[in-house]
Coordinates of C-alpha atoms in Angstrom, one line a residue:
A1 CA 77.4 94.0 87.5
P2 CA 76.1 97.4 87.9
V3 CA 77.6 101.1 87.7
P4 CA 81.2 101.3 88.7
S5 CA 81.1 103.0 91.8
R6 CA 84.2 103.5 93.6
P7 CA 85.1 106.9 92.5
I8 CA 82.6 109.9 92.5
P9 CA 80.6 109.3 89.2
S10 CA 78.5 111.8 87.4
L11 CA 74.8 112.3 86.7
P12 CA 73.0 109.8 84.6
S13 CA 70.7 111.2 81.9
R14 CA 68.3 109.9 79.6
P15 CA 69.8 109.1 76.2
V16 CA 69.5 111.8 73.6
S17 CA 70.9 110.1 70.6
S18 CA 69.6 107.0 68.7
Q19 CA 72.9 106.5 66.9
P20 CA 74.7 103.3 67.8
S21 CA 77.0 103.7 70.7
P22 CA 80.8 103.2 70.7
S23 CA 82.6 100.6 72.5
H24 CA 81.7 101.0 76.3
P25 CA 82.0 98.8 79.3
I26 CA 79.5 96.4 80.3
H27 CA 79.0 98.6 83.6
P28 CA 77.9 101.8 81.9
I29 CA 78.9 105.1 83.9
P30 CA 76.4 107.8 84.2
P31 CA 77.1 110.5 82.0
V32 CA 76.8 114.2 82.8
P33 CA 73.5 115.4 81.3
S34 CA 73.6 118.0 78.7
R35 CA 71.5 120.2 80.8
L36 CA 73.9 120.3 83.6
S37 CA 75.5 123.2 82.3
R38 CA 72.3 125.0 81.8
C39 CA 71.6 124.3 85.5
S40 CA 74.8 125.4 86.8
G41 CA 74.3 128.7 84.6
G42 CA 76.4 127.7 81.7
S43 CA 79.6 127.3 83.4
E44 CA 81.2 124.2 84.5
R45 CA 82.6 124.1 88.0
S46 CA 84.7 121.8 90.0
P47 CA 82.3 119.8 92.5
A48 CA 84.9 120.0 95.2
H49 CA 84.4 123.0 97.5
L50 CA 86.7 123.6 100.4
S51 CA 84.6 121.6 103.0
T52 CA 84.3 118.5 100.6
K53 CA 88.0 118.9 99.7
V54 CA 89.1 118.5 103.3
T55 CA 86.5 115.7 104.0
F56 CA 87.4 113.6 101.0
S57 CA 91.3 114.1 101.5
L58 CA 91.2 113.0 105.0
F59 CA 88.7 110.2 104.1
Y60 CA 91.0 108.7 101.4
I61 CA 94.1 109.1 103.7
T62 CA 92.4 107.3 106.5
L63 CA 91.2 104.7 104.0
L64 CA 94.6 104.2 102.6
V65 CA 96.3 103.6 106.2
F66 CA 93.7 101.3 107.5
G67 CA 92.9 99.6 104.4
A68 CA 96.5 99.0 103.4
C69 CA 97.6 97.5 106.8
G70 CA 94.5 95.3 107.2
N71 CA 94.6 93.8 104.0
V72 CA 98.3 93.5 103.6
L73 CA 98.4 91.7 107.1
A74 CA 95.8 89.3 105.7
L75 CA 98.0 88.4 102.7
C76 CA 101.1 88.2 104.8
I77 CA 99.4 85.9 107.4
T78 CA 98.4 83.7 104.4
F79 CA 101.9 83.7 102.9
Q80 CA 103.4 82.5 106.3
R81 CA 100.8 79.8 106.4
R82 CA 101.3 78.6 102.9
K83 CA 102.6 75.2 104.3
K84 CA 99.3 74.4 105.8
K85 CA 96.3 73.5 103.8
L86 CA 94.1 76.2 103.0
N87 CA 90.4 75.5 102.6
S88 CA 88.0 77.2 100.1
T89 CA 86.8 80.0 102.5
D90 CA 90.3 80.8 103.0
L91 CA 90.8 81.1 99.3
Y92 CA 87.9 83.5 98.5
L93 CA 89.1 85.8 101.4
V94 CA 92.9 85.8 100.2
N95 CA 91.3 87.0 96.7
L96 CA 89.1 89.6 98.6
A97 CA 92.1 90.9 100.5
L98 CA 94.3 91.0 97.3
S99 CA 91.5 93.1 95.6
D100 CA 91.4 95.6 98.6
A101 CA 95.1 95.8 98.6
L102 CA 95.2 96.6 94.6
F103 CA 92.5 99.3 95.5
T104 CA 94.6 100.8 98.0
L105 CA 97.1 101.5 95.2
A106 CA 94.8 103.7 93.3
L107 CA 94.2 105.9 96.6
P108 CA 97.2 108.2 96.5
G109 CA 96.1 109.6 93.1
R110 CA 92.7 110.2 94.5
I111 CA 94.0 111.8 97.5
A112 CA 96.0 114.4 95.3
Y113 CA 93.1 115.0 93.2
Y114 CA 90.7 116.1 96.1
I115 CA 93.8 118.1 97.4
L116 CA 94.1 119.8 94.3
E117 CA 90.4 120.6 94.4
S118 CA 89.5 118.0 91.4
D119 CA 92.5 118.9 89.3
W120 CA 93.9 115.4 87.9
P121 CA 97.7 116.0 87.4
F122 CA 98.7 112.5 86.1
G123 CA 97.5 112.3 82.7
D124 CA 94.5 110.5 80.9
W125 CA 96.1 106.9 80.8
F126 CA 96.8 106.9 84.5
C127 CA 93.2 108.1 85.1
R128 CA 92.0 105.1 83.0
L129 CA 94.1 102.9 85.1
T130 CA 92.8 104.2 88.4
A131 CA 89.2 103.8 87.0
F132 CA 89.9 100.3 85.9
I133 CA 91.1 99.4 89.5
F134 CA 88.4 101.2 91.2
Y135 CA 85.5 99.5 89.3
M136 CA 87.0 96.1 89.3
N137 CA 87.7 96.0 93.0
T138 CA 83.9 97.0 93.7
Y139 CA 82.6 93.9 92.0
V140 CA 85.2 91.6 92.7
S141 CA 84.5 92.4 96.3
I142 CA 80.8 91.7 96.1
Y143 CA 81.2 88.5 94.4
F144 CA 83.9 87.0 96.6
M145 CA 81.8 88.0 99.6
T146 CA 79.0 86.3 98.0
C147 CA 81.2 83.2 97.7
V148 CA 82.2 83.4 101.3
S149 CA 78.5 83.3 102.3
V150 CA 77.7 80.2 100.0
D151 CA 80.6 78.3 101.1
R152 CA 79.8 78.8 104.8
Y153 CA 76.2 77.8 104.0
I154 CA 77.2 74.6 102.3
A155 CA 79.7 73.8 105.2
V156 CA 76.8 74.0 107.8
V157 CA 73.7 73.2 106.1
R158 CA 74.5 71.0 103.3
T159 CA 76.5 68.5 105.7
R160 CA 76.1 65.2 103.6
H161 CA 78.8 65.8 100.9
P162 CA 80.5 69.4 101.9
G163 CA 84.0 68.2 101.0
R164 CA 82.8 67.2 97.5
I165 CA 81.2 70.6 96.6
R166 CA 84.0 72.6 98.4
K167 CA 86.8 71.0 96.4
M168 CA 89.8 73.3 96.2
S169 CA 89.9 72.8 92.6
R170 CA 86.4 74.1 92.3
A171 CA 87.2 77.1 94.5
R172 CA 90.2 78.0 92.3
G173 CA 88.0 77.8 89.2
I174 CA 85.5 80.1 90.5
C175 CA 88.2 82.5 91.6
V176 CA 89.7 82.6 88.1
L177 CA 86.1 82.9 86.7
I178 CA 85.1 86.0 88.9
W179 CA 88.4 87.7 88.0
S180 CA 88.1 87.1 84.3
L181 CA 84.4 88.0 84.3
V182 CA 85.0 91.4 86.2
F183 CA 88.0 91.9 84.0
L184 CA 86.1 91.6 80.6
Q185 CA 83.3 93.7 81.9
T186 CA 85.7 96.8 83.1
A187 CA 88.7 96.4 80.4
P188 CA 86.8 98.7 78.1
L189 CA 87.3 101.5 80.5
L190 CA 91.1 101.4 79.5
L191 CA 89.9 102.2 75.8
R192 CA 88.1 105.6 76.3
P193 CA 89.2 108.7 77.7
M194 CA 88.4 109.0 81.6
T195 CA 89.3 112.7 81.9
R196 CA 87.6 115.9 80.9
R197 CA 88.7 119.7 80.8
M198 CA 86.4 121.9 82.9
G199 CA 87.8 125.4 82.7
D200 CA 91.2 125.3 84.1
K201 CA 91.1 121.9 85.6
L202 CA 91.2 118.4 84.4
T203 CA 88.6 116.0 86.0
C204 CA 89.3 112.4 86.3
M205 CA 86.4 109.6 86.5
E206 CA 83.8 112.3 87.1
Y207 CA 82.2 113.3 83.8
F208 CA 81.8 110.8 81.0
N209 CA 80.4 111.1 77.6
F210 CA 77.7 108.3 77.4
E211 CA 74.9 110.2 76.2
E212 CA 75.0 108.2 72.9
I213 CA 74.4 105.2 74.7
P214 CA 70.7 103.8 73.8
N215 CA 68.4 102.8 76.6
L216 CA 71.0 103.8 79.4
P217 CA 68.3 103.9 82.4
Y218 CA 67.3 100.3 81.5
L219 CA 70.9 99.1 81.2
L220 CA 71.8 100.6 84.8
L221 CA 68.7 99.0 86.1
V222 CA 69.4 95.5 84.8
A223 CA 73.1 95.9 85.8
C224 CA 72.1 96.9 89.4
M225 CA 70.0 93.7 89.6
L226 CA 72.8 91.3 88.5
G227 CA 75.6 93.1 90.1
F228 CA 74.1 94.0 93.4
F229 CA 70.6 92.9 94.3
L230 CA 71.1 89.2 93.1
P231 CA 74.3 88.7 95.3
V232 CA 72.6 90.4 98.4
G233 CA 69.6 88.1 98.0
I234 CA 72.1 85.0 97.8
I235 CA 73.8 86.4 101.0
L236 CA 70.6 86.9 102.8
V237 CA 69.2 83.5 102.0
C238 CA 72.4 81.8 103.2
Y239 CA 72.2 84.0 106.6
V240 CA 68.6 83.0 107.1
R241 CA 69.2 79.1 106.3
I242 CA 72.1 78.9 108.6
N243 CA 70.2 80.6 111.4
L244 CA 67.4 78.0 111.0
K245 CA 69.8 75.4 111.0
L246 CA 71.3 76.7 114.4
C247 CA 67.8 76.8 116.0
Q248 CA 66.9 73.3 114.6
T249 CA 70.3 71.9 116.0
A250 CA 69.7 73.6 119.5
K251 CA 66.2 72.0 119.8
E252 CA 67.3 68.4 118.7
N253 CA 70.4 68.6 121.0
P254 CA 71.0 71.5 123.4
L255 CA 74.5 70.5 124.0
T256 CA 75.4 71.5 120.4
V257 CA 74.5 75.1 120.9
K258 CA 77.9 76.2 121.7
N259 CA 79.3 74.6 118.3
G260 CA 82.1 77.0 117.7
H261 CA 82.0 75.9 114.1
H262 CA 78.3 76.9 113.3
H263 CA 78.6 79.9 115.4
R264 CA 81.5 81.1 113.4
A265 CA 79.8 80.6 110.2
F266 CA 76.9 82.3 111.2
T267 CA 79.1 85.3 112.4
V268 CA 80.9 85.5 109.2
I269 CA 77.8 85.8 107.1
L270 CA 76.2 88.2 109.3
V271 CA 79.3 90.4 109.0
V272 CA 79.4 89.9 105.3
L273 CA 75.7 90.8 105.3
L274 CA 76.1 94.1 107.3
A275 CA 78.9 95.1 105.4
V276 CA 77.3 94.9 101.9
L277 CA 74.1 96.6 103.2
L278 CA 76.0 99.3 104.8
C279 CA 78.4 100.0 102.1
F280 CA 76.7 99.2 98.8
S281 CA 73.1 99.5 99.3
P282 CA 72.9 103.4 99.5
Y283 CA 74.5 103.9 96.0
H284 CA 72.6 101.2 94.2
L285 CA 69.2 102.1 95.6
N286 CA 69.9 105.9 94.7
I287 CA 70.8 105.0 91.3
V288 CA 67.6 102.9 90.9
Q289 CA 65.5 105.5 92.4
F290 CA 66.9 108.2 90.1
M291 CA 66.6 106.0 86.9
K292 CA 62.9 105.1 87.7
L293 CA 61.9 108.7 87.2
Q294 CA 59.2 109.0 84.5
Q295 CA 60.3 112.3 83.4
E296 CA 63.5 114.3 82.7
P297 CA 64.9 115.2 85.9
S298 CA 64.6 118.9 86.8
C299 CA 67.7 120.9 87.7
T300 CA 67.0 120.6 91.6
E301 CA 66.6 116.8 91.2
N302 CA 69.9 116.8 89.3
K303 CA 71.8 118.6 91.9
I304 CA 70.3 116.6 94.8
F305 CA 71.0 113.5 93.1
Q306 CA 74.7 114.6 92.4
K307 CA 75.2 115.6 95.9
S308 CA 73.8 112.3 97.4
L309 CA 76.2 110.4 95.1
H310 CA 79.1 111.9 96.8
Y311 CA 78.2 110.5 100.1
T312 CA 76.8 107.1 98.9
V313 CA 80.4 106.6 97.1
F314 CA 81.8 107.8 100.3
L315 CA 80.4 104.6 101.9
M316 CA 81.2 102.4 99.0
N317 CA 84.9 103.0 99.6
F318 CA 84.5 102.4 103.4
N319 CA 84.3 98.7 102.3
C320 CA 87.8 98.4 102.1
C321 CA 88.4 98.9 105.9
L322 CA 85.4 96.6 106.7
D323 CA 86.8 93.5 104.9
P324 CA 89.5 92.9 107.6
F325 CA 86.7 92.3 110.1
I326 CA 85.4 89.3 107.7
Y327 CA 89.0 88.0 107.9
F328 CA 88.9 88.4 111.8
F329 CA 86.0 86.4 112.1
A330 CA 86.5 83.9 109.5
C331 CA 90.3 83.1 109.7
K332 CA 91.7 81.6 113.0
G333 CA 95.4 82.7 111.9
Y334 CA 94.3 86.2 111.2
K335 CA 92.3 86.5 114.4
R336 CA 95.3 85.1 116.4
T337 CA 97.8 87.3 114.8
V338 CA 95.8 90.5 115.3
L339 CA 95.2 89.7 119.0
K340 CA 98.8 88.9 119.4
I341 CA 99.8 92.3 118.0
L342 CA 97.2 94.1 120.3
R343 CA 98.4 92.2 123.2
R344 CA 101.8 93.3 122.5
Q345 CA 100.9 96.9 122.2
V346 CA 99.2 96.7 125.3
S347 CA 102.1 95.2 127.0
V348 CA 104.5 97.9 125.6
S349 CA 102.1 100.7 126.8
I350 CA 101.9 99.1 130.4
S351 CA 105.6 98.7 130.4
S352 CA 106.4 102.2 129.4
A353 CA 103.9 103.4 131.9
A354 CA 105.3 101.4 134.9
R355 CA 108.7 102.7 133.8
S356 CA 107.6 106.3 134.0
H357 CA 106.1 105.5 137.5
H358 CA 109.0 103.9 138.7
E359 CA 111.2 106.9 137.6
E360 CA 109.1 109.3 139.5
S361 CA 108.6 107.3 142.5
S362 CA 112.5 106.9 142.8
G363 CA 112.9 110.4 142.7
P364 CA 114.1 112.7 145.4
R365 CA 110.5 113.7 146.7
L366 CA 109.5 110.4 147.2
K367 CA 111.1 107.3 148.5
I368 CA 109.5 104.2 148.7
Q369 CA 111.1 101.5 151.3
G370 CA 110.5 98.7 153.3
P371 CA 107.0 96.9 152.9
L372 CA 105.4 99.4 150.8
Q373 CA 108.3 99.0 148.2
K374 CA 107.4 95.1 147.8
L375 CA 103.7 95.9 147.5
L376 CA 104.2 98.7 144.7
V377 CA 107.6 98.8 143.0
L378 CA 108.2 95.0 142.7
P379 CA 105.1 94.1 141.0
I380 CA 105.4 96.9 138.6
Q381 CA 109.0 95.9 137.8
Q382 CA 107.6 92.5 136.9
L383 CA 105.5 93.9 134.4
K384 CA 108.7 94.5 132.3

């Protein structure tokens, strides 16, 4: 999988040492180039100014509220339906919701970090744990969204023996495999410092000492290919094949055009594809473009790349709030519960408005009697 990308990473640089590298994660993290100090005039500064401080703080607070509510609701609905038989798609979505729910546990620390203007108050070990959660969620999410797309493709296109391929035992094995692989890839983050002293501030997940890693640009390019471009290619193929299947079915039998099962599968993959492209592609394209530079980047290129990373990672984090839309279209139980909650809220709002209107209309200034009372007041009272 490619570069860990939930938090704001530092600038990648060309390797400056041919010595063997220390233990490092399979997802290498872009280091701070040694020339960054020279570019900033020899003084290390916190990247968070007042505008970015306010922006990132509000963003992560919003992300915490909506991400936690949407994903915890999905887990609660699944727990309530535990007596009903879950299919393979449900299992992948449960793991996706679990990953996002765990990700929200790391957000309070990031909120405090940005409020304090990039000053980490919780120590190095908690920073390591936060980095581990951030990075693990990124690629667990991509892999499980890919699994959902492949599962929908099998259910719609490979209709001969879909049950044999989509066995729950196989789905459980795939889930265990994904969690295990991503854990092994990101666990080395727990073994090396994730903080760095910059003046009077302690930064977290922002500046890393990876300059001794040989061939770092090539490692990052290979990681981006395996962890992002390959899954996106698989999702895109599934999307196209399901679309072709729906067109073919509509030509052969127009009565099946309104087949809810097929159209729901198409909608699920479309939402997955849009979420992946919107949230993950800007960051990885940015990494690839910078890594392909033939010469050492200039100070201006370094600063532009660093600024662009702030906003592309901004989109990466937003994926936590988009995943509940996948649950909405893929899981009937989740959709039914969300619509029920919305109807209840609308009913409460209408009831409250009707009560206020009734109190105003029954005041001393206005008295509604006779036939007009039957037309206005009684229907409003029935809304209660």
